[in-house]
PDB file of C-alpha atoms and ligand atoms in Angstrom:
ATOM      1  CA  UNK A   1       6.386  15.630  -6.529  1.00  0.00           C
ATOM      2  CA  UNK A   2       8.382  12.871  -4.849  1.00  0.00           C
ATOM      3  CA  UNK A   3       7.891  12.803  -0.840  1.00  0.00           C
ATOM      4  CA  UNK A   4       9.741  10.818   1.713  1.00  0.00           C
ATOM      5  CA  UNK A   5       8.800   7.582   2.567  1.00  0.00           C
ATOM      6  CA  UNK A   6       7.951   6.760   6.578  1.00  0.00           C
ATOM      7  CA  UNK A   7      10.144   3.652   7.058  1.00  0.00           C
ATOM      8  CA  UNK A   8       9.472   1.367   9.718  1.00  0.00           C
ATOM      9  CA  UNK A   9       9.834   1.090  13.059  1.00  0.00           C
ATOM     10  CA  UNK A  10       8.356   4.964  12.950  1.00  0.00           C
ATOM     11  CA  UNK A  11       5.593   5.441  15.181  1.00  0.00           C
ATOM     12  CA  UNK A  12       3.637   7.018  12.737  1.00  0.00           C
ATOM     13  CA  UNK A  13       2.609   4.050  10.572  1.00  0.00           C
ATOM     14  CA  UNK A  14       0.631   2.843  13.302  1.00  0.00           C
ATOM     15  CA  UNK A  15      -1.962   5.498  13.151  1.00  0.00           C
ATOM     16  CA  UNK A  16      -5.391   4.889  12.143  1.00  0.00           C
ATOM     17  CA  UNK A  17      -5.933   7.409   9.441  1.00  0.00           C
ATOM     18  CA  UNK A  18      -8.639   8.999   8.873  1.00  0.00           C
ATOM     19  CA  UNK A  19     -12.072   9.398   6.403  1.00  0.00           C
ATOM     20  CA  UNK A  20     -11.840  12.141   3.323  1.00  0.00           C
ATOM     21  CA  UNK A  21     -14.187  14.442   3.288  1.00  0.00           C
ATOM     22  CA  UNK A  22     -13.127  17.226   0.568  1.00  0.00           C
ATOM     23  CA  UNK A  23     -12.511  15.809  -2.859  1.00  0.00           C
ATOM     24  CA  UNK A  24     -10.642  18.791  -3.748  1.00  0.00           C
ATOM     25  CA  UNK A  25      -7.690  20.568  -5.094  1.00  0.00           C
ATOM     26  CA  UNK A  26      -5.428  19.347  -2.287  1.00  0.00           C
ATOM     27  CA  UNK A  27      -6.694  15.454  -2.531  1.00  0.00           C
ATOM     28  CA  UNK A  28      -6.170  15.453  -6.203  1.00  0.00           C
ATOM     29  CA  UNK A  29      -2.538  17.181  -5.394  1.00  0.00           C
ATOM     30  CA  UNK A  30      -1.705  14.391  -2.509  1.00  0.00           C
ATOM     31  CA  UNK A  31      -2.889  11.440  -5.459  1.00  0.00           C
ATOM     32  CA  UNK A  32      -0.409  12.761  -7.741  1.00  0.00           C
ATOM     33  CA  UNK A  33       2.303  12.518  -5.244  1.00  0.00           C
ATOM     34  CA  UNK A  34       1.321   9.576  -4.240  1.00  0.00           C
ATOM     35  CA  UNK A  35       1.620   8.614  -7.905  1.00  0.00           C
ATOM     36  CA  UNK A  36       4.997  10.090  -8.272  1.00  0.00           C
ATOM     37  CA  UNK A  37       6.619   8.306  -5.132  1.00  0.00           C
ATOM     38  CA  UNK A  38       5.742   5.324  -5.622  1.00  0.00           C
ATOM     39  CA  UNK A  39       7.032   5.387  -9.036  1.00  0.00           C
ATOM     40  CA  UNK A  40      10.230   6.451  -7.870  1.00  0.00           C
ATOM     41  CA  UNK A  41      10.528   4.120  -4.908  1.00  0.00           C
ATOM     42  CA  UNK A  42       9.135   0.716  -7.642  1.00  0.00           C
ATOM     43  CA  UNK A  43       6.339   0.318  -5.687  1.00  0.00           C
ATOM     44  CA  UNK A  44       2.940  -1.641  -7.004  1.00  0.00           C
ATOM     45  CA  UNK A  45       0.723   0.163  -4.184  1.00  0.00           C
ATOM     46  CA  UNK A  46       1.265   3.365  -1.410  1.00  0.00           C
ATOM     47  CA  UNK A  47      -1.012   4.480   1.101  1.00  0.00           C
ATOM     48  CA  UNK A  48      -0.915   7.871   2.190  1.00  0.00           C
ATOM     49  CA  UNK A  49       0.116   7.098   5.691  1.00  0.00           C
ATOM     50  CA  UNK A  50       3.408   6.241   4.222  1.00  0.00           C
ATOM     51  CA  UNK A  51       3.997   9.347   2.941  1.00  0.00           C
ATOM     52  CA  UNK A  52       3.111  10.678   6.655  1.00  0.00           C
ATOM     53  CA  UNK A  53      -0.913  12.022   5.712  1.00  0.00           C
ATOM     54  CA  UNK A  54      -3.092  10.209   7.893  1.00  0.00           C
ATOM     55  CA  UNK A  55      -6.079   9.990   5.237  1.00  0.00           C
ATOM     56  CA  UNK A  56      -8.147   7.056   3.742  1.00  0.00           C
ATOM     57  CA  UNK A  57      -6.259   7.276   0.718  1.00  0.00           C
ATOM     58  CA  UNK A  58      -4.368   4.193  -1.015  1.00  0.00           C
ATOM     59  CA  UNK A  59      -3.469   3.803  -4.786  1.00  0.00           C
ATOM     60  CA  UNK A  60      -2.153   0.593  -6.472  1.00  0.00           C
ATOM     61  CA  UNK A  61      -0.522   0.592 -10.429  1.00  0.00           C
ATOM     62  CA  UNK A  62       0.182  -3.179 -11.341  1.00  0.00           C
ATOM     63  CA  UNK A  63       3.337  -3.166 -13.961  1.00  0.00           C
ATOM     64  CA  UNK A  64       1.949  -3.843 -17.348  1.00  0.00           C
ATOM     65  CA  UNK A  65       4.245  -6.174 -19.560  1.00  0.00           C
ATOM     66  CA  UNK A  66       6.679  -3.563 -21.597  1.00  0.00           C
ATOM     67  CA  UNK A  67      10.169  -3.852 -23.423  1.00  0.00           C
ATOM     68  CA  UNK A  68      11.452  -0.837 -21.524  1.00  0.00           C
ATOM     69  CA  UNK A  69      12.104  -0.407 -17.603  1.00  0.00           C
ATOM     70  CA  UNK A  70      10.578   3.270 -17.964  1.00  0.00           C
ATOM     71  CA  UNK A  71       8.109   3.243 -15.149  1.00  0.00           C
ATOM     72  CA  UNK A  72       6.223   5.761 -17.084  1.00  0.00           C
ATOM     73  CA  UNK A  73       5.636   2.676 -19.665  1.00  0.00           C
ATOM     74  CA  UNK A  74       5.286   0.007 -17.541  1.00  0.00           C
ATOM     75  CA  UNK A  75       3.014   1.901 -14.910  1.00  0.00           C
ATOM     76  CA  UNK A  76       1.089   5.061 -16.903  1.00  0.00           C
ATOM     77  CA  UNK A  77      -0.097   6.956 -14.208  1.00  0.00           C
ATOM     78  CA  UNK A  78      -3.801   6.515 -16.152  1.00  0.00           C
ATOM     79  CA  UNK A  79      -3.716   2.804 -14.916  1.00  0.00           C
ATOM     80  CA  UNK A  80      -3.208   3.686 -11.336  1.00  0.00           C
ATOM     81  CA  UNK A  81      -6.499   2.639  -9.130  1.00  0.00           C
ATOM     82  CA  UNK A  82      -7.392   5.391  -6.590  1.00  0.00           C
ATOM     83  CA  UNK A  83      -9.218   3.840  -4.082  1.00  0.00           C
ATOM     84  CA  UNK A  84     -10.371   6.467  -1.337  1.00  0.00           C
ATOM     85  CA  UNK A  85     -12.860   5.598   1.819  1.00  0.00           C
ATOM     86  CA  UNK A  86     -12.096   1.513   0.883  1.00  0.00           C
ATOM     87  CA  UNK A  87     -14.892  -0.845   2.918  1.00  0.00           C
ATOM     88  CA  UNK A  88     -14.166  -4.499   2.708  1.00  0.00           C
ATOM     89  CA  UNK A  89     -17.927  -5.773   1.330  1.00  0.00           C
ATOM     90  CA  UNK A  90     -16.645  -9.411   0.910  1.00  0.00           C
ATOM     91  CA  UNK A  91     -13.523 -11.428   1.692  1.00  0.00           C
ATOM     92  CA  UNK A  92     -12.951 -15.125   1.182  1.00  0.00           C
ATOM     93  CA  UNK A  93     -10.633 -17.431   0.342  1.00  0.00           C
ATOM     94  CA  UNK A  94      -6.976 -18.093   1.355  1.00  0.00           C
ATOM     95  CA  UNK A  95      -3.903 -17.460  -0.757  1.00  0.00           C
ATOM     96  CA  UNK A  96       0.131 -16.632   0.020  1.00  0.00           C
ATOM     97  CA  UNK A  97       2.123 -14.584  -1.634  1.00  0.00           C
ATOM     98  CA  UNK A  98       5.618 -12.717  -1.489  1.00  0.00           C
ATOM     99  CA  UNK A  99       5.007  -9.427  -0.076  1.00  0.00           C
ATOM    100  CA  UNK A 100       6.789  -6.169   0.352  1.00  0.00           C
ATOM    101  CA  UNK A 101       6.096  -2.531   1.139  1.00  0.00           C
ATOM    102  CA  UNK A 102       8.232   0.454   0.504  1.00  0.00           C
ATOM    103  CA  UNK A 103       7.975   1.550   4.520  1.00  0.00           C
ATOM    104  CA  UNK A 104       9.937  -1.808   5.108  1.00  0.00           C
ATOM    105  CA  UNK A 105      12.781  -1.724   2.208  1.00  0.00           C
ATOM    106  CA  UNK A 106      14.060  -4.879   0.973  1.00  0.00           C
ATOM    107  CA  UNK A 107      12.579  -7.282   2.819  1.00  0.00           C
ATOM    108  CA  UNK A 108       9.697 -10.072   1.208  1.00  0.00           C
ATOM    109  CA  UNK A 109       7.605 -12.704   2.846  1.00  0.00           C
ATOM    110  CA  UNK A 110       5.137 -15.218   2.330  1.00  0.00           C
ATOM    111  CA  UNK A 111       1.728 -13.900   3.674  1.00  0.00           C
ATOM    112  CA  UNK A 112      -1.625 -15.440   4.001  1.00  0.00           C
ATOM    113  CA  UNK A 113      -4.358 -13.269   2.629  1.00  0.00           C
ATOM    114  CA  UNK A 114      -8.030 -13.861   1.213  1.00  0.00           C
ATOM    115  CA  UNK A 115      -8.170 -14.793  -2.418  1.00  0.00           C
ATOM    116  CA  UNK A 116     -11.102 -13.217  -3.236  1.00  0.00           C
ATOM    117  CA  UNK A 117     -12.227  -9.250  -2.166  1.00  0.00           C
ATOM    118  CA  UNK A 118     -14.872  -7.046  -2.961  1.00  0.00           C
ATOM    119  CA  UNK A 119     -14.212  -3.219  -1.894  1.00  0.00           C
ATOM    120  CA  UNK A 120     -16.262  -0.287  -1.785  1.00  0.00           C
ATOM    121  CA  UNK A 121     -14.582   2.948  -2.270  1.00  0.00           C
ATOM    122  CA  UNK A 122     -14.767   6.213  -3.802  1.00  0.00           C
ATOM    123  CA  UNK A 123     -12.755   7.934  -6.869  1.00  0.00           C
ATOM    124  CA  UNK A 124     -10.959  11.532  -6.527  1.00  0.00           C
ATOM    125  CA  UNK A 125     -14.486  13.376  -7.211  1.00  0.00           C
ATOM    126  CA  UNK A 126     -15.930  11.182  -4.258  1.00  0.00           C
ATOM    127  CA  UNK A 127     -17.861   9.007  -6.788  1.00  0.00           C
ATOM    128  CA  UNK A 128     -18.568   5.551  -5.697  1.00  0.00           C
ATOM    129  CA  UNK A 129     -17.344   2.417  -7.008  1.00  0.00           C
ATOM    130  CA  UNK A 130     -17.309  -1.496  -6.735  1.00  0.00           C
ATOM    131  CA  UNK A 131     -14.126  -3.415  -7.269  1.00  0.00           C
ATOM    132  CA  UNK A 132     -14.128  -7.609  -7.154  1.00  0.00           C
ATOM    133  CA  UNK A 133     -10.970  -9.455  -7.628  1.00  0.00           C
ATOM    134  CA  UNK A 134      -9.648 -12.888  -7.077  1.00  0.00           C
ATOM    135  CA  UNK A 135      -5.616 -12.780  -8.167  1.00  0.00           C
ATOM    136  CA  UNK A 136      -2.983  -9.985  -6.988  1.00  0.00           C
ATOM    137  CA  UNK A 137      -4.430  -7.121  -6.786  1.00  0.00           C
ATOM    138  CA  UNK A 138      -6.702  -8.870  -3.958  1.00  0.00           C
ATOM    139  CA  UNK A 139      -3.701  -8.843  -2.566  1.00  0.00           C
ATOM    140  CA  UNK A 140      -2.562  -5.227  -2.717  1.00  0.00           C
ATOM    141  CA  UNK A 141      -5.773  -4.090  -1.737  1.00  0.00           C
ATOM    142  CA  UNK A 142      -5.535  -6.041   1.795  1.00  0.00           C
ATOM    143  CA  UNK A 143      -2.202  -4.856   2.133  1.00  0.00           C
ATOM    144  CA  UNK A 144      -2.567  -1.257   1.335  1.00  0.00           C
ATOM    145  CA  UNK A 145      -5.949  -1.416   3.586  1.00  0.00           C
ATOM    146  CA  UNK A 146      -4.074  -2.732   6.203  1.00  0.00           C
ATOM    147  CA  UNK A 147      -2.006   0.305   6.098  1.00  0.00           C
ATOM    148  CA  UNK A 148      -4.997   2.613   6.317  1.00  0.00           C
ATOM    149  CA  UNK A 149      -5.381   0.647  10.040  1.00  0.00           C
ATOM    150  CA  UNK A 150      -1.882   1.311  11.248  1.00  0.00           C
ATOM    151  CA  UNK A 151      -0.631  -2.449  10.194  1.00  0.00           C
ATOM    152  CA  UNK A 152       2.076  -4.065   8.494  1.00  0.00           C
ATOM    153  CA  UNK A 153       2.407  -7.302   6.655  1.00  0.00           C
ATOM    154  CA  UNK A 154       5.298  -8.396   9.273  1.00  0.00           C
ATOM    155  CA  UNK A 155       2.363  -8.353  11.802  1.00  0.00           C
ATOM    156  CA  UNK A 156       1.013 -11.042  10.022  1.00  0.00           C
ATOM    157  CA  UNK A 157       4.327 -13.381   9.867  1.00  0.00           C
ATOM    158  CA  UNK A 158       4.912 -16.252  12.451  1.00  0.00           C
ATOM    159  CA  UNK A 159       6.080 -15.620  15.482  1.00  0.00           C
ATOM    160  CA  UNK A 160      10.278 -17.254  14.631  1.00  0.00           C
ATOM    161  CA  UNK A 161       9.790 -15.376  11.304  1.00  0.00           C
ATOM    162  CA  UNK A 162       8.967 -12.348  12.906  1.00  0.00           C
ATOM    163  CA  UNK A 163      12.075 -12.545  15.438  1.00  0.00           C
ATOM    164  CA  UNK A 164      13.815 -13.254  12.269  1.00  0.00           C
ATOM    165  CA  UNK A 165      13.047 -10.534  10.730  1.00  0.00           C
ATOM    166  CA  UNK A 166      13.349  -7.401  13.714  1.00  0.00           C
ATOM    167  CA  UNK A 167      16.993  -8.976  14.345  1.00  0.00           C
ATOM    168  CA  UNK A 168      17.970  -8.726  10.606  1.00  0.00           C
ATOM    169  CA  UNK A 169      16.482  -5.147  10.135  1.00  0.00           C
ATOM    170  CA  UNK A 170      18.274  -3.836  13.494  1.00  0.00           C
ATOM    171  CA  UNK A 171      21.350  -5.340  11.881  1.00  0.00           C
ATOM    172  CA  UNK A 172      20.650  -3.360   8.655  1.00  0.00           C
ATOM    173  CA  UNK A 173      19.536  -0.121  10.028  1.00  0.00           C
ATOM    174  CA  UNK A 174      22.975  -0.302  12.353  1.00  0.00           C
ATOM    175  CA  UNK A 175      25.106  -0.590   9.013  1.00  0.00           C
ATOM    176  CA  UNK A 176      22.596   1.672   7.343  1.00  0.00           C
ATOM    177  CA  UNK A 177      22.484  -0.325   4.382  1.00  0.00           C
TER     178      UNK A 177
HETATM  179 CO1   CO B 201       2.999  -1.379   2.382  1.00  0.00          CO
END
């Protein structure tokens, strides 16, 4: 099922959500949403904060190469990484690259990350993983983490960028475009 989306400024994104404890009926349920939304919205990643459940709960589908636009080709919902509980082992490196995030519509910016991560994290039965990786979905797992701490990528932009960007989205939240 398809939920809303929490779209920034809201208030809510900021919370810190919180550790999973059940790996039950209702976890699996919230996944599948999760699944389901981002799909919808053509997102890469979702946390579950943006859905408004404040739970330790991110998943990320990379777009495979296909012929078809059919999301259901081009992200099977079998290639979609649940990551629940993430702890950042390892981080280093630097890298930039073109963000976006489906709480903050149609806006992309440069952002410095790490290159490199190495995450911790549990499955939908609460069995425990390791995950290492060095190109973009290093990326998407520092962004969607970030989430999980109540923080955006625009936090991250420079100062002028960021006054950039608050003046443009008033503008476009005014004409509600
Ligand atoms: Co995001």
């Amino acid at each position: 099922m398809v939920r809303d989306i929490v779209v920034y400024p809201d208030k809510r994104l900021k919370q810190i959500s919180k550790e999973v404890v059940n790996f039950d009926e209702k976890l699996h349920r919230l996944l599948d949403d999760m699944y389901d939304t981002m799909v919808a919205k053509n997102g890469v990643g979702l946390a579950a904060i943006q859905i408004d459940i404040p739970l330790r709960v991110l998943i990320i589908n990379i777009p495979i190469e296909s012929e078809s636009d059919d999301p259901a080709l081009q992200q099977p919902r079998e290639n979609t990484l649940e990551v629940i509980n993430p702890v950042l082992l390892e981080a280093d490196g630097k890298t930039k690259y073109q963000e976006g995030c489906l709480s903050i519509p149609g806006y992309f910016e440069d952002v410095q990350r790490y290159s490199r991560v190495k995450v911790e994290y549990q499955d939908r039965y609460g069995e425990k993983f390791i995950i290492e990786d060095d190109a973009f979905l290093a990326i998407a797992l520092q962004h969607e983490m970030d989430h999980l701490e109540g923080r955006l990528f625009i936090e991250k932009l420079s100062i002028i960028k960021r006054k950039k960007f608050e003046k443009e989205w008033k503008k476009r939240r005014r004409s509600g475009s």
